[in-house]
Backbone as a chain_set.jsonl record, in Angstrom:
{"seq": "LGWELCDVRGNMLAYHGGLLPGMASQLFLVPDINLGIVVLSNTASESGFSPVEQIALTILDSYLGLDDNQWIDKLFEVVQGESNKTDSITTATWKTVASMKNEPLTSQNYIGIYEDNWFGKVDVFMQDEQLWMKAHRSPKLNGPMLLYSPDTFAIKWEYQDMNADAFATFTVDAQGKAQRIQLKGISPEMDFSFDYQDLDLKRVD", "coords": {"N": [[35.133, -41.3, 50.17], [36.471, -42.985, 48.588], [36.606, -45.727, 46.187], [34.597, -48.58, 45.648], [35.353, -51.694, 44.275], [34.54, -54.149, 41.852], [33.913, -57.147, 39.899], [31.898, -57.506, 37.076], [30.601, -59.682, 35.016], [33.08, -59.835, 33.683], [33.689, -57.195, 33.418], [35.026, -54.273, 34.902], [33.568, -52.821, 37.725], [33.152, -49.786, 39.298], [32.075, -48.27, 42.196], [30.132, -46.112, 44.361], [28.273, -44.932, 47.101], [26.004, -42.661, 48.828], [24.542, -41.261, 51.821], [22.346, -39.254, 53.602], [20.225, -37.594, 56.014], [17.158, -37.459, 54.422], [18.161, -37.653, 51.825], [19.686, -39.613, 49.203], [22.213, -41.322, 47.316], [23.679, -42.929, 44.456], [26.388, -44.068, 42.567], [27.52, -45.622, 39.705], [30.219, -46.776, 37.791], [31.313, -48.09, 34.782], [33.954, -48.457, 33.182], [34.931, -50.033, 31.051], [32.907, -50.26, 29.18], [32.202, -47.707, 28.782], [30.181, -46.696, 30.469], [28.139, -44.911, 32.693], [26.24, -44.618, 35.625], [24.003, -42.775, 37.453], [22.117, -42.35, 40.309], [19.862, -40.45, 42.05], [18.125, -39.5, 44.976], [15.598, -37.814, 46.831], [14.62, -38.854, 49.118], [14.894, -40.945, 51.95], [14.782, -43.616, 54.209], [14.633, -43.331, 57.817], [16.158, -45.294, 58.931], [18.097, -45.779, 57.122], [17.592, -47.126, 54.754], [17.288, -47.144, 51.247], [16.234, -47.152, 47.845], [18.169, -46.608, 45.899], [20.566, -47.98, 45.177], [19.531, -50.414, 44.309], [18.009, -49.59, 42.123], [20.042, -48.64, 40.444], [21.411, -51.058, 40.029], [19.471, -52.487, 38.605], [19.329, -51.002, 36.242], [21.976, -51.374, 35.346], [22.022, -54.176, 34.946], [20.295, -54.341, 32.768], [21.757, -53.087, 30.746], [23.86, -54.868, 30.498], [22.633, -57.079, 29.557], [21.547, -58.943, 31.298], [19.387, -61.16, 33.222], [16.31, -60.082, 34.788], [16.771, -59.333, 38.047], [15.052, -58.703, 40.072], [15.637, -56.685, 41.97], [14.465, -54.573, 43.487], [12.245, -55.788, 44.69], [13.549, -57.637, 46.314], [14.901, -55.942, 48.074], [12.705, -54.795, 49.356], [11.688, -56.964, 50.809], [13.803, -57.384, 52.615], [13.785, -54.938, 54.02], [11.256, -55.016, 55.229], [11.567, -57.232, 56.972], [13.723, -56.357, 58.631], [12.593, -54.053, 59.73], [10.482, -55.063, 61.262], [11.941, -56.497, 63.166], [13.407, -54.432, 64.377], [11.347, -52.814, 65.371], [10.298, -54.47, 67.386], [12.438, -54.593, 69.182], [12.894, -51.869, 69.93], [10.373, -51.246, 70.961], [10.261, -52.977, 73.167], [12.349, -51.88, 74.652], [11.433, -49.266, 75.396], [9.238, -50.022, 76.832], [10.398, -51.264, 79.034], [11.667, -49.007, 80.112], [9.398, -47.532, 80.892], [8.476, -49.167, 82.932], [10.359, -48.703, 84.87], [9.914, -46.269, 85.873], [9.16, -45.371, 88.453], [11.242, -46.094, 90.057], [13.683, -45.559, 92.617], [16.111, -42.94, 92.355], [19.293, -41.553, 92.452], [19.987, -38.797, 91.279], [22.007, -36.9, 91.467], [24.405, -38.233, 91.515], [25.104, -38.657, 88.898], [25.199, -36.264, 87.543], [27.169, -33.873, 85.826], [30.145, -32.918, 83.942], [31.387, -34.579, 81.137], [34.028, -35.901, 79.124], [35.269, -36.77, 75.917], [38.226, -37.53, 74.144], [38.141, -37.146, 71.377], [35.455, -36.51, 70.626], [34.73, -34.472, 72.338], [33.075, -32.5, 74.887], [30.284, -33.454, 76.97], [27.313, -32.556, 78.665], [25.721, -33.613, 81.615], [22.815, -33.091, 83.229], [20.181, -31.589, 85.262], [16.932, -31.007, 84.105], [13.83, -29.639, 84.183], [13.136, -31.386, 86.282], [14.151, -33.752, 85.321], [16.694, -35.989, 84.359], [19.198, -35.117, 82.018], [20.953, -35.035, 78.875], [23.441, -33.328, 76.971], [25.335, -32.643, 74.099], [28.297, -30.788, 73.492], [29.649, -30.276, 71.02], [27.953, -31.379, 69.167], [25.163, -30.155, 68.995], [22.57, -30.986, 68.352], [22.335, -33.432, 69.475], [20.805, -33.87, 72.093], [18.839, -34.577, 74.939], [16.318, -36.171, 77.06], [17.268, -38.382, 79.747], [16.357, -41.524, 80.51], [15.682, -43.854, 83.006], [16.766, -47.151, 82.539], [17.955, -49.495, 83.459], [19.847, -50.403, 86.417], [22.179, -47.838, 86.591], [22.14, -47.506, 83.844], [20.79, -45.692, 81.15], [18.175, -44.796, 78.872], [18.356, -42.711, 76.144], [16.363, -40.298, 74.72], [16.727, -38.617, 72.061], [16.193, -35.192, 71.121], [16.597, -34.734, 68.475], [15.285, -36.315, 65.782], [15.472, -36.956, 63.13], [16.963, -39.017, 62.145], [17.296, -42.451, 63.098], [18.555, -42.638, 66.056], [18.572, -42.902, 68.809], [19.897, -43.67, 72.061], [21.566, -45.906, 74.386], [22.939, -45.035, 77.523], [25.462, -45.931, 79.555], [26.68, -45.798, 82.774], [29.777, -45.88, 84.506], [30.521, -46.363, 87.827], [32.061, -45.133, 90.902], [33.319, -46.359, 94.123], [31.731, -44.965, 95.871], [29.44, -44.636, 94.508], [29.353, -42.627, 92.649], [29.223, -41.43, 89.367], [31.754, -41.972, 86.903], [32.413, -42.411, 84.287], [31.089, -42.668, 80.933], [29.539, -44.811, 78.64], [28.251, -45.166, 75.395], [25.633, -46.618, 73.405], [23.875, -47.617, 70.533], [20.31, -47.903, 70.437], [18.607, -49.013, 68.505], [18.991, -51.691, 66.188], [19.121, -50.966, 63.567], [20.342, -48.558, 63.387], [22.109, -45.886, 61.809], [25.425, -46.34, 60.507], [27.134, -44.196, 60.87], [26.857, -43.058, 63.348], [28.993, -43.317, 65.611], [28.974, -44.481, 68.287], [30.234, -46.467, 69.77], [32.902, -45.85, 69.761], [33.357, -43.869, 71.552], [34.669, -42.59, 74.615], [33.779, -41.38, 77.311], [34.802, -39.431, 79.926], [34.578, -38.315, 83.304], [34.956, -34.86, 83.989], [36.724, -32.831, 86.21]], "CA": [[36.456, -40.876, 49.765], [37.112, -44.076, 47.872], [35.753, -46.514, 45.299], [34.498, -50.024, 45.814], [35.591, -52.3, 42.97], [34.184, -55.562, 41.695], [33.832, -57.62, 38.528], [30.565, -57.885, 36.606], [30.704, -60.324, 33.694], [34.349, -59.49, 33.06], [33.849, -55.743, 33.378], [35.252, -53.677, 36.209], [32.56, -51.881, 38.216], [33.557, -48.924, 40.41], [30.823, -47.672, 42.687], [30.134, -45.458, 45.672], [26.971, -44.361, 47.439], [25.98, -41.708, 49.935], [23.257, -41.186, 52.514], [22.143, -38.258, 54.654], [18.782, -37.461, 56.24], [16.399, -36.859, 53.334], [18.764, -37.824, 50.495], [20.507, -40.802, 48.967], [22.814, -41.3, 45.985], [24.466, -44.096, 44.047], [27.119, -43.854, 41.323], [28.169, -46.783, 39.116], [31.038, -46.525, 36.612], [31.831, -49.285, 34.104], [34.791, -47.834, 32.145], [35.148, -50.917, 29.9], [31.857, -50.038, 28.171], [31.891, -46.272, 28.825], [28.862, -46.549, 31.086], [28.013, -44.31, 34.016], [24.85, -44.589, 36.11], [23.851, -41.962, 38.66], [20.749, -42.347, 40.829], [19.72, -39.52, 43.171], [16.787, -39.509, 45.563], [15.435, -36.894, 47.955], [13.985, -39.57, 50.218], [15.581, -42.114, 52.511], [14.186, -43.921, 55.5], [15.492, -42.962, 58.937], [17.044, -46.405, 59.25], [19.158, -45.845, 56.139], [17.223, -47.881, 53.56], [16.896, -46.378, 50.069], [16.325, -48.062, 46.689], [19.035, -46.088, 44.841], [21.48, -49.017, 44.697], [18.761, -51.418, 43.57], [17.657, -48.98, 40.838], [21.266, -48.651, 39.633], [21.67, -52.453, 39.632], [18.489, -52.849, 37.581], [19.778, -50.373, 34.997], [23.207, -52.049, 34.939], [21.676, -55.493, 34.408], [19.691, -54.191, 31.442], [22.836, -52.77, 29.81], [24.708, -56.049, 30.317], [21.827, -58.164, 29.015], [21.285, -59.942, 32.336], [17.987, -61.348, 33.594], [15.79, -59.198, 35.829], [17.023, -59.95, 39.353], [14.033, -58.262, 41.047], [16.374, -56.043, 43.062], [13.566, -53.781, 44.328], [11.45, -56.728, 45.49], [14.426, -58.221, 47.331], [15.11, -54.915, 49.095], [11.461, -54.65, 50.111], [11.615, -58.078, 51.76], [14.795, -57.124, 53.661], [13.318, -53.803, 54.823], [10.149, -55.488, 56.061], [12.093, -58.076, 58.036], [14.502, -55.551, 59.571], [11.693, -53.138, 60.424], [9.768, -55.833, 62.286], [12.915, -56.799, 64.223], [13.711, -53.189, 65.077], [10.158, -52.396, 66.115], [10.155, -55.278, 68.591], [13.505, -54.22, 70.116], [12.656, -50.529, 70.472], [9.161, -51.31, 71.781], [10.636, -53.604, 74.434], [13.191, -50.935, 75.392], [10.647, -48.2, 76.027], [8.364, -50.663, 77.816], [11.229, -51.405, 80.227], [11.819, -47.656, 80.661], [8.14, -47.185, 81.565], [8.361, -49.953, 84.166], [11.353, -48.203, 85.821], [9.596, -44.865, 86.111], [9.047, -45.049, 89.879], [12.394, -46.591, 90.794], [14.461, -44.468, 93.233], [17.267, -42.556, 91.559], [20.102, -40.466, 93.007], [20.423, -38.103, 90.058], [23.207, -36.122, 91.729], [25.575, -39.073, 91.256], [25.396, -38.697, 87.475], [25.338, -34.904, 87.03], [28.538, -33.404, 85.658], [30.661, -32.779, 82.58], [32.192, -35.717, 80.713], [34.735, -35.525, 77.907], [35.974, -37.731, 75.074], [39.323, -36.817, 73.476], [37.766, -36.83, 69.998], [34.109, -35.955, 70.508], [34.586, -33.29, 73.171], [32.363, -32.567, 76.162], [28.83, -33.551, 77.1], [26.78, -32.196, 79.984], [24.618, -34.357, 82.207], [22.27, -32.098, 84.147], [18.749, -31.695, 85.528], [16.069, -30.062, 83.396], [12.422, -29.948, 84.463], [13.116, -32.562, 87.162], [14.515, -34.92, 84.52], [18.095, -36.056, 83.969], [19.283, -34.705, 80.611], [22.302, -35.005, 78.296], [23.619, -32.457, 75.816], [26.698, -32.638, 73.574], [28.752, -29.448, 73.128], [30.002, -30.175, 69.604], [26.816, -31.83, 68.356], [24.044, -29.656, 69.803], [21.32, -31.703, 68.093], [22.292, -34.592, 70.369], [20.414, -33.519, 73.454], [17.561, -35.195, 75.236], [16.133, -36.723, 78.402], [17.855, -39.68, 80.064], [15.321, -42.265, 81.224], [16.268, -45.043, 83.623], [16.488, -48.424, 81.873], [18.402, -50.486, 84.434], [20.799, -49.706, 87.288], [23.295, -47.113, 85.956], [21.956, -47.41, 82.393], [19.654, -44.852, 80.775], [17.823, -44.685, 77.457], [18.281, -41.298, 75.784], [15.452, -39.977, 73.623], [17.218, -37.35, 71.526], [15.239, -34.303, 70.462], [16.855, -34.958, 67.049], [14.662, -37.566, 65.376], [15.523, -37.109, 61.677], [17.477, -40.36, 61.933], [17.082, -43.333, 64.239], [19.858, -42.6, 66.739], [18.431, -42.958, 70.267], [21.042, -44.424, 72.58], [21.765, -46.265, 75.788], [24.1, -44.458, 78.205], [25.792, -46.729, 80.727], [27.662, -45.134, 83.625], [30.653, -46.614, 85.415], [30.52, -45.586, 89.072], [33.105, -45.47, 91.863], [32.865, -47.053, 95.331], [30.713, -44.136, 96.519], [28.274, -44.578, 93.639], [29.407, -41.452, 91.784], [29.588, -41.8, 88.002], [33.067, -41.509, 86.457], [32.593, -42.653, 82.854], [29.872, -43.001, 80.193], [29.647, -45.497, 77.354], [27.007, -45.078, 74.635], [25.347, -47.705, 72.46], [22.605, -47.4, 69.86], [19.202, -48.77, 70.834], [18.094, -49.723, 67.331], [19.997, -52.378, 65.362], [19.127, -50.348, 62.25], [20.943, -47.225, 63.476], [23.104, -45.648, 60.759], [26.787, -46.625, 60.971], [27.887, -42.968, 61.131], [26.792, -42.754, 64.777], [30.022, -44.222, 66.131], [28.924, -44.435, 69.753], [31.151, -47.443, 70.375], [34.259, -45.299, 69.801], [33.447, -42.801, 72.551], [35.072, -42.918, 75.993], [33.479, -40.135, 78.006], [35.272, -39.474, 81.301], [34.191, -37.148, 84.098], [35.895, -33.75, 84.101], [36.564, -32.145, 87.494]], "C": [[37.196, -41.98, 49.021], [36.11, -44.787, 46.992], [35.752, -47.975, 45.738], [34.557, -50.629, 44.413], [35.139, -53.753, 42.95], [34.1, -55.875, 40.202], [32.386, -57.998, 38.216], [30.685, -58.391, 35.175], [31.959, -59.885, 32.956], [34.609, -58.006, 32.939], [34.095, -55.215, 34.791], [34.134, -52.687, 36.536], [33.15, -51.12, 39.393], [32.305, -48.216, 40.897], [31.023, -47.046, 44.058], [28.761, -44.826, 45.881], [27.084, -43.388, 48.59], [24.588, -41.629, 50.539], [23.318, -40.131, 53.6], [20.645, -38.171, 54.9], [18.096, -36.762, 55.064], [17.025, -36.984, 51.962], [19.572, -39.099, 50.43], [21.042, -40.734, 47.547], [23.573, -42.586, 45.731], [25.095, -43.805, 42.686], [27.805, -45.152, 40.92], [28.976, -46.314, 37.91], [31.543, -47.86, 36.075], [32.675, -48.784, 32.936], [34.987, -48.704, 30.914], [34.117, -50.68, 28.799], [31.378, -48.583, 28.191], [30.499, -45.99, 29.395], [28.978, -45.899, 32.46], [26.554, -44.237, 34.394], [24.828, -43.792, 37.406], [22.38, -41.981, 39.066], [20.729, -41.458, 42.064], [18.279, -39.554, 43.676], [16.728, -38.507, 46.71], [14.652, -37.534, 49.096], [14.871, -40.723, 50.647], [14.97, -42.36, 53.875], [15.167, -43.58, 56.618], [16.46, -44.065, 59.312], [18.139, -46.588, 58.204], [18.831, -46.659, 54.901], [16.792, -46.924, 52.453], [17.076, -47.29, 48.87], [17.324, -47.623, 45.634], [19.997, -47.152, 44.301], [20.741, -50.049, 43.857], [18.318, -50.883, 42.203], [18.868, -49.01, 39.905], [21.584, -50.069, 39.15], [20.723, -52.907, 38.524], [18.887, -52.27, 36.226], [21.019, -51.078, 34.464], [22.896, -53.401, 34.307], [21.11, -55.38, 32.991], [20.748, -53.878, 30.383], [23.688, -53.995, 29.504], [23.934, -57.245, 29.793], [21.534, -59.266, 30.008], [19.784, -60.06, 32.608], [17.596, -60.345, 34.683], [15.942, -59.899, 37.176], [16.048, -59.517, 40.437], [14.681, -57.581, 42.26], [15.461, -55.276, 44.013], [12.753, -54.688, 45.245], [12.287, -57.327, 46.621], [14.699, -57.219, 48.451], [13.877, -54.778, 49.97], [11.328, -55.745, 51.165], [12.579, -57.858, 52.93], [14.306, -56.031, 54.594], [12.187, -54.235, 55.746], [10.65, -56.31, 57.238], [12.852, -57.282, 59.08], [13.612, -54.616, 60.376], [10.935, -53.849, 61.536], [10.68, -56.141, 63.468], [13.202, -55.556, 65.058], [12.546, -52.729, 65.927], [10.032, -53.163, 67.423], [11.201, -54.895, 69.635], [13.233, -52.862, 70.747], [11.409, -50.501, 71.348], [9.473, -51.901, 73.153], [11.476, -52.661, 75.291], [12.356, -49.897, 76.118], [9.622, -48.757, 77.007], [9.127, -50.859, 79.133], [11.42, -50.058, 80.908], [10.566, -47.261, 81.448], [8.003, -47.919, 82.892], [9.308, -49.464, 85.258], [11.031, -46.793, 86.305], [9.604, -44.486, 87.584], [10.199, -45.583, 90.723], [13.179, -45.415, 91.391], [15.739, -44.199, 92.444], [17.988, -41.386, 92.222], [20.739, -39.731, 91.829], [21.748, -37.381, 90.248], [24.48, -36.919, 91.423], [26.015, -39.047, 89.793], [25.681, -37.31, 86.889], [26.805, -34.507, 86.942], [28.884, -33.223, 84.195], [31.588, -33.953, 82.296], [32.817, -35.367, 79.363], [35.383, -36.73, 77.237], [37.025, -36.96, 74.279], [38.97, -36.379, 72.054], [36.459, -36.044, 69.925], [33.922, -34.67, 71.305], [33.71, -33.548, 74.39], [30.856, -32.768, 75.983], [28.458, -33.172, 78.519], [25.702, -33.185, 80.377], [24.083, -33.467, 83.329], [20.776, -32.35, 84.355], [18.011, -30.616, 84.75], [14.627, -30.5, 83.596], [12.281, -31.254, 85.24], [13.425, -33.859, 86.414], [15.993, -34.859, 84.195], [18.198, -35.873, 82.464], [20.735, -34.76, 80.155], [22.324, -34.08, 77.09], [25.082, -32.456, 75.408], [27.078, -31.233, 73.134], [28.962, -29.311, 71.631], [28.888, -30.616, 68.668], [25.537, -31.437, 69.083], [22.706, -30.318, 69.51], [21.193, -32.941, 68.97], [22.061, -34.098, 71.789], [19.027, -34.107, 73.706], [17.511, -35.772, 76.638], [16.756, -38.104, 78.532], [16.889, -40.415, 80.989], [15.889, -43.587, 81.721], [15.795, -46.31, 82.915], [16.823, -49.599, 82.778], [19.407, -49.778, 85.326], [21.996, -49.158, 86.517], [23.239, -47.086, 84.433], [20.666, -46.653, 82.09], [19.423, -44.947, 79.27], [17.634, -43.199, 77.154], [17.374, -41.139, 74.572], [15.862, -38.617, 73.078], [16.076, -36.504, 70.977], [15.381, -34.416, 68.943], [16.293, -36.323, 66.665], [14.651, -37.752, 63.862], [16.096, -38.47, 61.289], [17.324, -41.139, 63.229], [18.389, -43.467, 65.014], [19.753, -42.618, 68.256], [19.44, -43.953, 70.842], [20.862, -44.834, 74.033], [23.005, -45.543, 76.301], [24.329, -45.254, 79.477], [26.923, -46.052, 81.498], [28.489, -46.159, 84.389], [30.808, -45.763, 86.667], [31.659, -46.042, 89.98], [32.496, -46.111, 93.113], [31.782, -46.283, 96.073], [29.456, -43.989, 95.66], [28.255, -43.391, 92.703], [29.937, -41.844, 90.41], [30.913, -41.175, 87.587], [33.231, -41.605, 84.935], [31.239, -43.004, 82.226], [30.258, -43.743, 78.917], [28.28, -45.472, 76.687], [26.882, -46.244, 73.669], [23.99, -47.421, 71.83], [21.542, -48.381, 70.329], [18.749, -49.631, 69.661], [19.214, -50.436, 66.584], [20.085, -51.808, 63.956], [19.786, -48.969, 62.264], [22.045, -47.064, 62.436], [24.516, -45.78, 61.327], [27.556, -45.369, 61.349], [27.793, -42.507, 62.588], [27.731, -43.714, 65.507], [30.09, -44.191, 67.652], [29.98, -45.326, 70.388], [32.573, -46.904, 70.496], [34.441, -44.236, 70.89], [33.832, -43.351, 73.914], [34.957, -41.63, 76.8], [33.848, -40.263, 79.481], [34.906, -38.184, 82.032], [35.315, -36.133, 84.135], [35.645, -33.047, 85.425], [36.128, -30.7, 87.28]], "O": [[38.413, -41.91, 48.846], [34.915, -44.497, 47.033], [36.777, -48.523, 46.142], [33.904, -50.147, 43.487], [35.336, -54.49, 43.916], [34.202, -54.984, 39.358], [31.736, -58.71, 38.981], [30.852, -57.607, 34.24], [31.919, -59.598, 31.76], [35.644, -57.599, 32.412], [33.457, -55.65, 35.75], [33.798, -51.824, 35.724], [33.596, -51.723, 40.369], [31.564, -47.633, 40.106], [31.939, -47.394, 44.803], [28.171, -44.262, 44.959], [28.121, -43.296, 49.247], [23.588, -41.892, 49.872], [24.236, -40.12, 54.42], [19.864, -38.634, 54.068], [18.412, -35.616, 54.747], [16.465, -36.461, 50.999], [20.073, -39.601, 51.437], [20.403, -40.156, 46.668], [24.046, -43.245, 46.657], [24.416, -43.35, 41.766], [28.577, -45.719, 41.693], [28.476, -45.54, 37.093], [32.124, -48.658, 36.81], [32.177, -48.692, 31.815], [35.191, -48.171, 29.824], [34.412, -50.874, 27.62], [30.3, -48.264, 27.689], [29.749, -45.164, 28.876], [29.809, -46.29, 33.279], [25.717, -43.841, 33.583], [25.556, -44.107, 38.347], [21.503, -41.665, 38.262], [21.484, -41.681, 43.01], [17.335, -39.629, 42.889], [17.686, -38.365, 47.469], [14.088, -36.836, 49.938], [15.51, -41.384, 49.829], [14.677, -41.419, 54.612], [16.378, -43.542, 56.401], [17.482, -43.802, 59.946], [19.011, -47.443, 58.361], [19.709, -46.87, 54.064], [16.019, -45.997, 52.697], [17.98, -48.125, 48.867], [17.342, -48.208, 44.551], [20.221, -47.219, 43.092], [21.243, -50.506, 42.83], [18.258, -51.639, 41.234], [18.749, -49.357, 38.73], [21.978, -50.261, 38.0], [21.129, -53.627, 37.612], [18.798, -52.942, 35.199], [21.111, -51.352, 33.267], [23.441, -53.738, 33.255], [21.401, -56.206, 32.126], [20.65, -54.349, 29.25], [24.181, -54.149, 28.387], [24.509, -58.317, 29.601], [21.298, -60.408, 29.613], [19.011, -59.166, 32.264], [18.451, -59.83, 35.404], [15.32, -60.933, 37.418], [16.191, -59.914, 41.594], [14.331, -57.854, 43.408], [15.662, -55.323, 45.227], [12.588, -54.397, 46.43], [11.803, -57.504, 47.739], [14.726, -57.584, 49.627], [13.988, -54.659, 51.19], [10.902, -55.479, 52.289], [12.232, -58.105, 54.085], [14.394, -56.166, 55.815], [12.164, -53.861, 56.918], [10.212, -56.112, 58.371], [12.663, -57.491, 60.278], [13.844, -54.407, 61.566], [10.766, -53.302, 62.626], [10.263, -56.061, 64.623], [13.236, -55.615, 66.287], [12.728, -52.303, 67.068], [9.699, -52.582, 68.455], [10.905, -54.869, 70.83], [13.329, -52.714, 71.965], [11.384, -49.812, 72.368], [9.011, -51.395, 74.175], [11.335, -52.64, 76.514], [12.542, -49.668, 77.313], [9.183, -48.05, 77.913], [8.576, -50.648, 80.213], [11.347, -49.963, 82.133], [10.668, -46.716, 82.547], [7.481, -47.369, 83.862], [9.104, -49.762, 86.434], [11.799, -46.2, 87.062], [10.017, -43.379, 87.928], [10.149, -45.535, 91.952], [13.324, -44.382, 90.738], [16.368, -45.124, 91.93], [17.379, -40.358, 92.518], [21.874, -40.009, 91.441], [22.529, -37.258, 89.305], [25.516, -36.335, 91.107], [27.159, -39.375, 89.48], [26.333, -37.199, 85.851], [27.587, -34.766, 87.857], [28.03, -33.355, 83.318], [32.459, -34.283, 83.1], [32.228, -34.64, 78.563], [35.964, -37.592, 77.897], [36.753, -35.862, 73.793], [39.455, -35.349, 71.585], [36.378, -35.027, 69.235], [33.049, -33.863, 70.983], [33.615, -34.679, 74.867], [30.251, -32.325, 75.006], [29.205, -33.438, 79.461], [24.861, -33.552, 79.556], [24.809, -33.131, 84.264], [20.185, -33.214, 83.707], [18.418, -29.455, 84.739], [14.251, -31.61, 83.219], [11.449, -32.104, 84.924], [13.005, -34.937, 86.833], [16.502, -33.81, 83.801], [17.383, -36.409, 81.714], [21.648, -34.556, 80.956], [21.384, -34.037, 76.296], [25.968, -32.291, 76.247], [26.288, -30.552, 72.481], [28.507, -28.339, 71.028], [28.889, -30.254, 67.491], [24.895, -32.278, 69.713], [21.789, -30.229, 70.327], [20.092, -33.446, 69.188], [22.996, -33.934, 72.573], [18.169, -34.134, 72.824], [18.53, -35.854, 77.324], [16.779, -38.891, 77.585], [16.636, -39.978, 82.112], [16.496, -44.343, 80.962], [14.599, -46.52, 82.716], [16.074, -50.574, 82.857], [19.793, -48.649, 85.025], [22.732, -49.907, 85.874], [24.208, -46.677, 83.794], [19.612, -46.915, 82.669], [20.359, -45.152, 78.497], [16.855, -42.514, 77.817], [17.588, -41.764, 73.533], [15.405, -37.583, 73.567], [15.107, -37.035, 70.434], [14.413, -34.219, 68.208], [16.755, -37.356, 67.151], [13.917, -38.597, 63.349], [15.761, -39.014, 60.236], [17.234, -40.562, 64.313], [19.232, -44.299, 64.68], [20.749, -42.372, 68.937], [19.792, -44.943, 70.2], [20.123, -44.211, 74.797], [24.008, -45.45, 75.595], [23.487, -45.255, 80.375], [27.986, -45.77, 80.944], [27.97, -47.173, 84.858], [31.179, -44.592, 86.59], [32.161, -47.16, 89.863], [31.294, -46.374, 93.155], [31.001, -46.872, 96.82], [28.516, -43.294, 96.046], [27.254, -43.157, 92.025], [30.969, -42.506, 90.298], [31.175, -40.007, 87.874], [34.099, -40.945, 84.365], [30.361, -43.558, 82.886], [31.185, -43.349, 78.209], [27.265, -45.726, 77.335], [27.875, -46.785, 73.181], [23.055, -47.024, 72.525], [21.834, -49.549, 70.588], [18.534, -50.834, 69.81], [20.277, -49.855, 66.366], [21.019, -52.126, 63.22], [19.785, -48.282, 61.243], [22.825, -47.988, 62.204], [24.78, -45.392, 62.466], [28.541, -45.458, 62.082], [28.571, -41.654, 63.015], [27.319, -44.782, 65.961], [31.14, -43.909, 68.231], [30.552, -44.981, 71.422], [33.372, -47.448, 71.259], [35.553, -43.762, 71.119], [33.387, -44.426, 74.318], [35.927, -40.887, 76.946], [33.288, -41.09, 80.201], [34.924, -37.101, 81.448], [36.483, -36.49, 84.292], [34.508, -32.701, 85.744], [35.942, -29.962, 88.248]]}, "num_chains": 1, "name": "protein.A"}
């Protein structure tokens, strides 16, 4: 809903990009030289990497007579490094979950309806002898809750088009009954649009 502005060799550049599962876009406008560059792609990685910006930068550099900055090669190096980091974190997470499989769990303490003023309600319930979470307003966000540490679960959403699996940490009362849930993305590459940190899910009587 806005433009990012910067200077390129004395010319104003206005740009904006977009990303959704399976698509990416980048628009560059340089009004001083009547130049517009639009790059559209029907592919984007689940972590949010796409070469559309680097393609647009390469085209822009050629119009401005700049040297080849190897934008694609630089992106490839970044993606490789981030992917290796993410793989190690997510692998360690699910390894911890596997090690907690036989730990005792009082599931009844967590079952209930929780609500955030903005996001609405989520259900925590039992399904096939497994603790489960489902969001009312975002029905694709539903999946099993697997014990990660005391009062913290790793949620493996059925929705896997983007990397959005999350930790759910419960705040419990003196009797051990959960009263609040806070969510946090498992992967450091999770797309910014999953604003888990803004949610404050409180138990509804």
